[in-house]
Amino acid sequence: MEHLLGIDAGGWLDKGVTLVVAVVIAWLIERFVIRLMHKLLDASNLPSASLFINIARAVIWVLALLSVMRPVFGVDPAGFVAALGVVSIAVSLGMQDTIANIIGGISLMLSKAVQPGDYISVGDVTGEVTDVNWRSTTVMMRGGAREVIPNSVLSKTALTRITPWSVGYCGVPIAVVPGADLNAVADECCRVAARELADLLDPAFETDVIFTAFTAYGTQGEVRLHVRRDVVCSTAQDRLARALSGRPWLASAL
């Protein structure tokens, strides 16, 4: 009896040592791999690099678990992997949207199609990308509203990158009576805009006026404004329209 207990005790000791050694080796490999990945990902300026770090960490520990299943727990790793595959299929069927978001997020990060700081337009959403993670992309619209777009939707929807010139562009249509001096009208519109909208305009761009067509009421044109990123276009348009109202060169309608 004592002999048998000694054998069992020795067997459990061997298993314990094997488990500890496997954990230590996995921990050392994890530290080395994660440190190396941090250097590579930081050099690539890849957003949400923690996703790839966590995937690598999970793979290392799964492999460590499989390596000790037979010597420590007496379980066939092949059978465990097969059972895990069946469970994974069942889980994936119930988490199709989440898996699609993860795959879409990885695709967006690797391709760098969308990065924080970009200005994009997707459907009815237009604004600055503030965050790209493994599930969704956050876009801040003018006025401060934030739109969270699932990556599965973003990866399948056509998006438009907005140039710096177009980010704060606001147009105010005008109609000028026949015979008016268009150069004088353009100069006056620019002066009024500079005076009345000084706190709203983006100093990186100049205000100008273009004339595009002739109508039954006169010449059709547009005052082209560029407002700061935190300004709603309608605010600037309303203020300029009020400031120009009643000018003698304005036609009664477009």
PDB file of C-alpha atoms in Angstrom:
ATOM      1  CA  MET A   1       0.000   0.000   0.000  1.00  0.00           C
ATOM      2  CA  GLU A   2       2.746   2.421   0.951  1.00  0.00           C
ATOM      3  CA  HIS A   3       4.558   1.419  -2.215  1.00  0.00           C
ATOM      4  CA  LEU A   4       1.536   2.295  -4.317  1.00  0.00           C
ATOM      5  CA  LEU A   5       1.092   5.624  -2.534  1.00  0.00           C
ATOM      6  CA  GLY A   6       4.728   6.350  -3.165  1.00  0.00           C
ATOM      7  CA  ILE A   7       4.281   5.679  -6.855  1.00  0.00           C
ATOM      8  CA  ASP A   8       1.182   7.881  -6.978  1.00  0.00           C
ATOM      9  CA  ALA A   9       2.947  10.632  -5.069  1.00  0.00           C
ATOM     10  CA  GLY A  10       5.906  10.399  -7.408  1.00  0.00           C
ATOM     11  CA  GLY A  11       3.618  10.491 -10.436  1.00  0.00           C
ATOM     12  CA  TRP A  12       1.814  13.584  -9.189  1.00  0.00           C
ATOM     13  CA  LEU A  13       5.166  15.209  -8.433  1.00  0.00           C
ATOM     14  CA  ASP A  14       6.346  14.572 -11.987  1.00  0.00           C
ATOM     15  CA  LYS A  15       3.126  15.991 -13.373  1.00  0.00           C
ATOM     16  CA  GLY A  16       3.407  19.048 -11.145  1.00  0.00           C
ATOM     17  CA  VAL A  17       6.988  19.662 -12.233  1.00  0.00           C
ATOM     18  CA  THR A  18       5.995  19.245 -15.897  1.00  0.00           C
ATOM     19  CA  LEU A  19       3.149  21.724 -15.477  1.00  0.00           C
ATOM     20  CA  VAL A  20       5.340  24.291 -13.726  1.00  0.00           C
ATOM     21  CA  VAL A  21       8.071  23.969 -16.364  1.00  0.00           C
ATOM     22  CA  ALA A  22       5.502  24.390 -19.170  1.00  0.00           C
ATOM     23  CA  VAL A  23       4.037  27.497 -17.498  1.00  0.00           C
ATOM     24  CA  VAL A  24       7.482  29.049 -16.998  1.00  0.00           C
ATOM     25  CA  ILE A  25       8.516  28.363 -20.604  1.00  0.00           C
ATOM     26  CA  ALA A  26       5.218  29.761 -21.920  1.00  0.00           C
ATOM     27  CA  TRP A  27       5.640  32.856 -19.741  1.00  0.00           C
ATOM     28  CA  LEU A  28       9.189  33.451 -21.032  1.00  0.00           C
ATOM     29  CA  ILE A  29       8.094  32.956 -24.642  1.00  0.00           C
ATOM     30  CA  GLU A  30       5.164  35.320 -24.083  1.00  0.00           C
ATOM     31  CA  ARG A  31       7.425  38.055 -22.697  1.00  0.00           C
ATOM     32  CA  PHE A  32       9.850  37.734 -25.612  1.00  0.00           C
ATOM     33  CA  VAL A  33       7.159  37.608 -28.313  1.00  0.00           C
ATOM     34  CA  ILE A  34       5.084  40.442 -26.839  1.00  0.00           C
ATOM     35  CA  ARG A  35       8.132  42.676 -26.435  1.00  0.00           C
ATOM     36  CA  LEU A  36       9.153  41.988 -30.037  1.00  0.00           C
ATOM     37  CA  MET A  37       5.615  42.633 -31.294  1.00  0.00           C
ATOM     38  CA  HIS A  38       5.421  45.917 -29.372  1.00  0.00           C
ATOM     39  CA  LYS A  39       8.556  47.133 -31.137  1.00  0.00           C
ATOM     40  CA  LEU A  40       7.323  46.062 -34.567  1.00  0.00           C
ATOM     41  CA  LEU A  41       3.794  47.432 -34.099  1.00  0.00           C
ATOM     42  CA  ASP A  42       4.974  50.731 -32.611  1.00  0.00           C
ATOM     43  CA  ALA A  43       7.299  51.181 -35.572  1.00  0.00           C
ATOM     44  CA  SER A  44       4.401  50.542 -37.965  1.00  0.00           C
ATOM     45  CA  ASN A  45       2.111  53.074 -36.194  1.00  0.00           C
ATOM     46  CA  LEU A  46      -0.665  50.514 -36.349  1.00  0.00           C
ATOM     47  CA  PRO A  47      -3.782  51.632 -34.428  1.00  0.00           C
ATOM     48  CA  SER A  48      -5.264  49.397 -31.718  1.00  0.00           C
ATOM     49  CA  ALA A  49      -2.136  47.236 -31.650  1.00  0.00           C
ATOM     50  CA  SER A  50      -3.375  45.666 -28.395  1.00  0.00           C
ATOM     51  CA  LEU A  51      -5.698  43.453 -30.452  1.00  0.00           C
ATOM     52  CA  PHE A  52      -2.751  41.711 -32.123  1.00  0.00           C
ATOM     53  CA  ILE A  53      -0.888  41.489 -28.812  1.00  0.00           C
ATOM     54  CA  ASN A  54      -3.850  39.749 -27.186  1.00  0.00           C
ATOM     55  CA  ILE A  55      -4.220  37.334 -30.101  1.00  0.00           C
ATOM     56  CA  ALA A  56      -0.533  36.375 -29.860  1.00  0.00           C
ATOM     57  CA  ARG A  57      -0.820  35.944 -26.085  1.00  0.00           C
ATOM     58  CA  ALA A  58      -3.861  33.685 -26.478  1.00  0.00           C
ATOM     59  CA  VAL A  59      -2.108  31.518 -29.097  1.00  0.00           C
ATOM     60  CA  ILE A  60       0.947  31.038 -26.877  1.00  0.00           C
ATOM     61  CA  TRP A  61      -1.079  29.874 -23.878  1.00  0.00           C
ATOM     62  CA  VAL A  62      -3.316  27.613 -25.941  1.00  0.00           C
ATOM     63  CA  LEU A  63      -0.234  25.886 -27.330  1.00  0.00           C
ATOM     64  CA  ALA A  64       1.163  25.590 -23.798  1.00  0.00           C
ATOM     65  CA  LEU A  65      -2.083  23.992 -22.630  1.00  0.00           C
ATOM     66  CA  LEU A  66      -2.064  21.488 -25.492  1.00  0.00           C
ATOM     67  CA  SER A  67       1.546  20.523 -24.728  1.00  0.00           C
ATOM     68  CA  VAL A  68       0.718  19.444 -21.151  1.00  0.00           C
ATOM     69  CA  MET A  69      -2.665  17.827 -21.713  1.00  0.00           C
ATOM     70  CA  ARG A  70      -1.348  14.281 -22.244  1.00  0.00           C
ATOM     71  CA  PRO A  71       1.570  14.157 -19.714  1.00  0.00           C
ATOM     72  CA  VAL A  72      -0.276  16.047 -16.964  1.00  0.00           C
ATOM     73  CA  PHE A  73      -4.003  15.488 -17.445  1.00  0.00           C
ATOM     74  CA  GLY A  74      -3.970  12.310 -19.516  1.00  0.00           C
ATOM     75  CA  VAL A  75      -6.137  13.856 -22.227  1.00  0.00           C
ATOM     76  CA  ASP A  76      -5.520  13.322 -25.933  1.00  0.00           C
ATOM     77  CA  PRO A  77      -4.829  16.787 -27.458  1.00  0.00           C
ATOM     78  CA  ALA A  78      -6.195  15.682 -30.854  1.00  0.00           C
ATOM     79  CA  GLY A  79      -9.542  14.753 -29.342  1.00  0.00           C
ATOM     80  CA  PHE A  80      -9.622  17.988 -27.380  1.00  0.00           C
ATOM     81  CA  VAL A  81      -8.905  20.035 -30.510  1.00  0.00           C
ATOM     82  CA  ALA A  82     -11.643  18.173 -32.400  1.00  0.00           C
ATOM     83  CA  ALA A  83     -14.147  18.832 -29.613  1.00  0.00           C
ATOM     84  CA  LEU A  84     -13.040  22.447 -29.453  1.00  0.00           C
ATOM     85  CA  GLY A  85     -13.596  22.765 -33.199  1.00  0.00           C
ATOM     86  CA  VAL A  86     -17.181  21.558 -32.876  1.00  0.00           C
ATOM     87  CA  VAL A  87     -17.811  23.996 -30.033  1.00  0.00           C
ATOM     88  CA  SER A  88     -16.199  26.819 -32.045  1.00  0.00           C
ATOM     89  CA  ILE A  89     -18.515  26.167 -34.987  1.00  0.00           C
ATOM     90  CA  ALA A  90     -21.557  26.295 -32.709  1.00  0.00           C
ATOM     91  CA  VAL A  91     -20.345  29.486 -31.057  1.00  0.00           C
ATOM     92  CA  SER A  92     -19.465  31.126 -34.376  1.00  0.00           C
ATOM     93  CA  LEU A  93     -22.970  30.568 -35.696  1.00  0.00           C
ATOM     94  CA  GLY A  94     -24.350  32.532 -32.768  1.00  0.00           C
ATOM     95  CA  MET A  95     -21.714  35.266 -32.972  1.00  0.00           C
ATOM     96  CA  GLN A  96     -21.590  35.953 -36.687  1.00  0.00           C
ATOM     97  CA  ASP A  97     -21.910  39.720 -36.283  1.00  0.00           C
ATOM     98  CA  THR A  98     -19.160  39.902 -33.646  1.00  0.00           C
ATOM     99  CA  ILE A  99     -16.809  37.747 -35.713  1.00  0.00           C
ATOM    100  CA  ALA A 100     -17.533  39.851 -38.810  1.00  0.00           C
ATOM    101  CA  ASN A 101     -16.714  42.998 -36.820  1.00  0.00           C
ATOM    102  CA  ILE A 102     -13.425  41.510 -35.608  1.00  0.00           C
ATOM    103  CA  ILE A 103     -12.401  40.436 -39.102  1.00  0.00           C
ATOM    104  CA  GLY A 104     -13.432  43.841 -40.469  1.00  0.00           C
ATOM    105  CA  GLY A 105     -11.457  45.584 -37.725  1.00  0.00           C
ATOM    106  CA  ILE A 106      -8.315  43.570 -38.435  1.00  0.00           C
ATOM    107  CA  SER A 107      -8.691  44.281 -42.157  1.00  0.00           C
ATOM    108  CA  LEU A 108      -9.089  48.031 -41.552  1.00  0.00           C
ATOM    109  CA  MET A 109      -6.076  48.130 -39.226  1.00  0.00           C
ATOM    110  CA  LEU A 110      -3.770  46.162 -41.504  1.00  0.00           C
ATOM    111  CA  SER A 111      -4.759  48.068 -44.648  1.00  0.00           C
ATOM    112  CA  LYS A 112      -4.834  51.418 -42.799  1.00  0.00           C
ATOM    113  CA  ALA A 113      -7.872  52.287 -44.899  1.00  0.00           C
ATOM    114  CA  VAL A 114      -9.226  54.331 -42.002  1.00  0.00           C
ATOM    115  CA  GLN A 115      -7.099  55.814 -39.231  1.00  0.00           C
ATOM    116  CA  PRO A 116      -7.743  58.228 -36.360  1.00  0.00           C
ATOM    117  CA  GLY A 117      -7.555  61.784 -37.647  1.00  0.00           C
ATOM    118  CA  ASP A 118      -9.013  60.973 -41.070  1.00  0.00           C
ATOM    119  CA  TYR A 119     -12.095  62.838 -42.269  1.00  0.00           C
ATOM    120  CA  ILE A 120     -14.553  60.545 -43.999  1.00  0.00           C
ATOM    121  CA  SER A 121     -18.106  60.408 -45.259  1.00  0.00           C
ATOM    122  CA  VAL A 122     -20.015  57.119 -44.951  1.00  0.00           C
ATOM    123  CA  GLY A 123     -23.679  57.205 -45.883  1.00  0.00           C
ATOM    124  CA  ASP A 124     -25.249  59.973 -43.820  1.00  0.00           C
ATOM    125  CA  VAL A 125     -22.259  60.207 -41.466  1.00  0.00           C
ATOM    126  CA  THR A 126     -19.529  62.769 -42.096  1.00  0.00           C
ATOM    127  CA  GLY A 127     -16.812  63.666 -39.631  1.00  0.00           C
ATOM    128  CA  GLU A 128     -13.431  62.898 -38.081  1.00  0.00           C
ATOM    129  CA  VAL A 129     -12.382  59.358 -37.198  1.00  0.00           C
ATOM    130  CA  THR A 130     -11.470  59.399 -33.496  1.00  0.00           C
ATOM    131  CA  ASP A 131     -11.015  55.690 -32.807  1.00  0.00           C
ATOM    132  CA  VAL A 132     -10.629  52.395 -34.661  1.00  0.00           C
ATOM    133  CA  ASN A 133     -10.833  49.267 -32.528  1.00  0.00           C
ATOM    134  CA  TRP A 134     -11.536  45.579 -33.063  1.00  0.00           C
ATOM    135  CA  ARG A 135     -15.338  45.994 -33.114  1.00  0.00           C
ATOM    136  CA  SER A 136     -16.188  49.468 -34.378  1.00  0.00           C
ATOM    137  CA  THR A 137     -15.011  52.809 -35.713  1.00  0.00           C
ATOM    138  CA  THR A 138     -16.023  56.041 -33.979  1.00  0.00           C
ATOM    139  CA  VAL A 139     -16.654  59.177 -36.049  1.00  0.00           C
ATOM    140  CA  MET A 140     -17.148  62.613 -34.478  1.00  0.00           C
ATOM    141  CA  MET A 141     -19.506  64.769 -36.511  1.00  0.00           C
ATOM    142  CA  ARG A 142     -19.807  68.528 -36.438  1.00  0.00           C
ATOM    143  CA  GLY A 143     -21.632  69.668 -33.351  1.00  0.00           C
ATOM    144  CA  GLY A 144     -19.969  66.999 -31.186  1.00  0.00           C
ATOM    145  CA  ALA A 145     -22.196  64.011 -31.972  1.00  0.00           C
ATOM    146  CA  ARG A 146     -20.340  60.691 -32.102  1.00  0.00           C
ATOM    147  CA  GLU A 147     -21.372  57.922 -34.462  1.00  0.00           C
ATOM    148  CA  VAL A 148     -20.180  54.375 -33.738  1.00  0.00           C
ATOM    149  CA  ILE A 149     -20.035  52.343 -36.968  1.00  0.00           C
ATOM    150  CA  PRO A 150     -19.589  48.536 -36.775  1.00  0.00           C
ATOM    151  CA  ASN A 151     -16.481  47.476 -38.685  1.00  0.00           C
ATOM    152  CA  SER A 152     -18.471  44.860 -40.592  1.00  0.00           C
ATOM    153  CA  VAL A 153     -20.620  47.678 -41.993  1.00  0.00           C
ATOM    154  CA  LEU A 154     -17.697  49.999 -42.667  1.00  0.00           C
ATOM    155  CA  SER A 155     -15.706  47.346 -44.521  1.00  0.00           C
ATOM    156  CA  LYS A 156     -18.640  46.714 -46.895  1.00  0.00           C
ATOM    157  CA  THR A 157     -19.706  50.339 -47.423  1.00  0.00           C
ATOM    158  CA  ALA A 158     -18.107  52.787 -49.811  1.00  0.00           C
ATOM    159  CA  LEU A 159     -16.531  55.691 -47.948  1.00  0.00           C
ATOM    160  CA  THR A 160     -15.214  59.029 -49.131  1.00  0.00           C
ATOM    161  CA  ARG A 161     -12.067  60.611 -47.765  1.00  0.00           C
ATOM    162  CA  ILE A 162     -12.585  64.328 -47.277  1.00  0.00           C
ATOM    163  CA  THR A 163      -9.721  66.665 -48.190  1.00  0.00           C
ATOM    164  CA  PRO A 164      -8.641  69.431 -45.768  1.00  0.00           C
ATOM    165  CA  TRP A 165     -10.170  72.006 -48.132  1.00  0.00           C
ATOM    166  CA  SER A 166     -13.566  70.316 -47.949  1.00  0.00           C
ATOM    167  CA  VAL A 167     -13.621  69.597 -44.205  1.00  0.00           C
ATOM    168  CA  GLY A 168     -14.904  73.021 -43.138  1.00  0.00           C
ATOM    169  CA  TYR A 169     -16.361  74.179 -46.435  1.00  0.00           C
ATOM    170  CA  CYS A 170     -19.655  76.074 -46.228  1.00  0.00           C
ATOM    171  CA  GLY A 171     -21.285  77.726 -49.205  1.00  0.00           C
ATOM    172  CA  VAL A 172     -23.723  80.648 -49.095  1.00  0.00           C
ATOM    173  CA  PRO A 173     -25.578  81.082 -52.420  1.00  0.00           C
ATOM    174  CA  ILE A 174     -26.206  84.640 -53.646  1.00  0.00           C
ATOM    175  CA  ALA A 175     -27.950  86.183 -56.642  1.00  0.00           C
ATOM    176  CA  VAL A 176     -26.733  89.529 -57.970  1.00  0.00           C
ATOM    177  CA  VAL A 177     -28.958  91.931 -59.922  1.00  0.00           C
ATOM    178  CA  PRO A 178     -28.085  92.497 -63.592  1.00  0.00           C
ATOM    179  CA  GLY A 179     -25.538  95.227 -64.188  1.00  0.00           C
ATOM    180  CA  ALA A 180     -23.910  95.062 -60.761  1.00  0.00           C
ATOM    181  CA  ASP A 181     -20.110  95.169 -60.492  1.00  0.00           C
ATOM    182  CA  LEU A 182     -19.311  91.528 -59.694  1.00  0.00           C
ATOM    183  CA  ASN A 183     -15.772  92.306 -58.499  1.00  0.00           C
ATOM    184  CA  ALA A 184     -17.088  94.911 -56.074  1.00  0.00           C
ATOM    185  CA  VAL A 185     -19.749  92.475 -54.864  1.00  0.00           C
ATOM    186  CA  ALA A 186     -17.136  89.761 -54.267  1.00  0.00           C
ATOM    187  CA  ASP A 187     -14.891  92.166 -52.341  1.00  0.00           C
ATOM    188  CA  GLU A 188     -17.782  93.337 -50.171  1.00  0.00           C
ATOM    189  CA  CYS A 189     -18.860  89.760 -49.377  1.00  0.00           C
ATOM    190  CA  CYS A 190     -15.335  88.851 -48.321  1.00  0.00           C
ATOM    191  CA  ARG A 191     -15.014  91.937 -46.099  1.00  0.00           C
ATOM    192  CA  VAL A 192     -18.364  91.291 -44.425  1.00  0.00           C
ATOM    193  CA  ALA A 193     -17.514  87.617 -43.868  1.00  0.00           C
ATOM    194  CA  ALA A 194     -14.123  88.506 -42.353  1.00  0.00           C
ATOM    195  CA  ARG A 195     -15.765  91.006 -39.987  1.00  0.00           C
ATOM    196  CA  GLU A 196     -18.896  89.116 -38.977  1.00  0.00           C
ATOM    197  CA  LEU A 197     -17.460  85.576 -38.890  1.00  0.00           C
ATOM    198  CA  ALA A 198     -14.008  86.261 -37.479  1.00  0.00           C
ATOM    199  CA  ASP A 199     -14.558  83.841 -34.591  1.00  0.00           C
ATOM    200  CA  LEU A 200     -15.880  81.061 -36.843  1.00  0.00           C
ATOM    201  CA  LEU A 201     -13.592  81.037 -39.887  1.00  0.00           C
ATOM    202  CA  ASP A 202     -10.616  78.715 -40.326  1.00  0.00           C
ATOM    203  CA  PRO A 203      -7.540  80.960 -40.791  1.00  0.00           C
ATOM    204  CA  ALA A 204      -5.876  78.322 -42.968  1.00  0.00           C
ATOM    205  CA  PHE A 205      -8.227  79.122 -45.877  1.00  0.00           C
ATOM    206  CA  GLU A 206      -9.354  82.352 -47.515  1.00  0.00           C
ATOM    207  CA  THR A 207     -12.963  83.305 -48.152  1.00  0.00           C
ATOM    208  CA  ASP A 208     -13.760  83.847 -51.821  1.00  0.00           C
ATOM    209  CA  VAL A 209     -16.734  84.328 -54.140  1.00  0.00           C
ATOM    210  CA  ILE A 210     -17.409  82.518 -57.392  1.00  0.00           C
ATOM    211  CA  PHE A 211     -20.071  83.251 -60.007  1.00  0.00           C
ATOM    212  CA  THR A 212     -21.362  80.219 -61.829  1.00  0.00           C
ATOM    213  CA  ALA A 213     -24.466  80.996 -63.891  1.00  0.00           C
ATOM    214  CA  PHE A 214     -26.902  83.581 -65.243  1.00  0.00           C
ATOM    215  CA  THR A 215     -30.537  83.319 -64.204  1.00  0.00           C
ATOM    216  CA  ALA A 216     -33.731  85.265 -64.810  1.00  0.00           C
ATOM    217  CA  TYR A 217     -32.944  87.271 -61.640  1.00  0.00           C
ATOM    218  CA  GLY A 218     -29.312  88.049 -62.411  1.00  0.00           C
ATOM    219  CA  THR A 219     -25.975  86.366 -61.815  1.00  0.00           C
ATOM    220  CA  GLN A 220     -25.865  83.339 -59.552  1.00  0.00           C
ATOM    221  CA  GLY A 221     -22.879  82.934 -57.257  1.00  0.00           C
ATOM    222  CA  GLU A 222     -21.667  81.535 -53.981  1.00  0.00           C
ATOM    223  CA  VAL A 223     -19.649  82.825 -51.063  1.00  0.00           C
ATOM    224  CA  ARG A 224     -17.242  80.028 -50.132  1.00  0.00           C
ATOM    225  CA  LEU A 225     -16.468  79.930 -46.429  1.00  0.00           C
ATOM    226  CA  HIS A 226     -14.205  77.603 -44.461  1.00  0.00           C
ATOM    227  CA  VAL A 227     -15.155  77.300 -40.807  1.00  0.00           C
ATOM    228  CA  ARG A 228     -13.276  75.717 -37.931  1.00  0.00           C
ATOM    229  CA  ARG A 229     -13.776  72.022 -37.178  1.00  0.00           C
ATOM    230  CA  ASP A 230     -15.902  72.680 -34.101  1.00  0.00           C
ATOM    231  CA  VAL A 231     -18.290  75.034 -35.910  1.00  0.00           C
ATOM    232  CA  VAL A 232     -21.583  73.921 -37.448  1.00  0.00           C
ATOM    233  CA  CYS A 233     -21.869  75.175 -41.035  1.00  0.00           C
ATOM    234  CA  SER A 234     -25.439  76.418 -40.630  1.00  0.00           C
ATOM    235  CA  THR A 235     -24.289  78.814 -37.888  1.00  0.00           C
ATOM    236  CA  ALA A 236     -21.858  80.557 -40.226  1.00  0.00           C
ATOM    237  CA  GLN A 237     -24.300  80.499 -43.140  1.00  0.00           C
ATOM    238  CA  ASP A 238     -27.060  82.077 -41.067  1.00  0.00           C
ATOM    239  CA  ARG A 239     -24.805  84.819 -39.706  1.00  0.00           C
ATOM    240  CA  LEU A 240     -23.475  85.777 -43.147  1.00  0.00           C
ATOM    241  CA  ALA A 241     -26.952  85.711 -44.733  1.00  0.00           C
ATOM    242  CA  ARG A 242     -28.223  88.109 -42.071  1.00  0.00           C
ATOM    243  CA  ALA A 243     -25.207  90.396 -42.536  1.00  0.00           C
ATOM    244  CA  LEU A 244     -25.691  90.566 -46.328  1.00  0.00           C
ATOM    245  CA  SER A 245     -29.473  90.951 -46.196  1.00  0.00           C
ATOM    246  CA  GLY A 246     -30.763  94.189 -47.732  1.00  0.00           C
ATOM    247  CA  ARG A 247     -27.710  94.917 -49.896  1.00  0.00           C
ATOM    248  CA  PRO A 248     -28.754  96.855 -53.006  1.00  0.00           C
ATOM    249  CA  TRP A 249     -27.016  94.439 -55.351  1.00  0.00           C
ATOM    250  CA  LEU A 250     -28.930  91.376 -54.075  1.00  0.00           C
ATOM    251  CA  ALA A 251     -31.566  89.976 -56.425  1.00  0.00           C
ATOM    252  CA  SER A 252     -34.932  89.044 -54.929  1.00  0.00           C
ATOM    253  CA  ALA A 253     -34.468  85.288 -55.611  1.00  0.00           C
ATOM    254  CA  LEU A 254     -32.110  82.782 -57.140  1.00  0.00           C
TER     255      LEU A 254
END
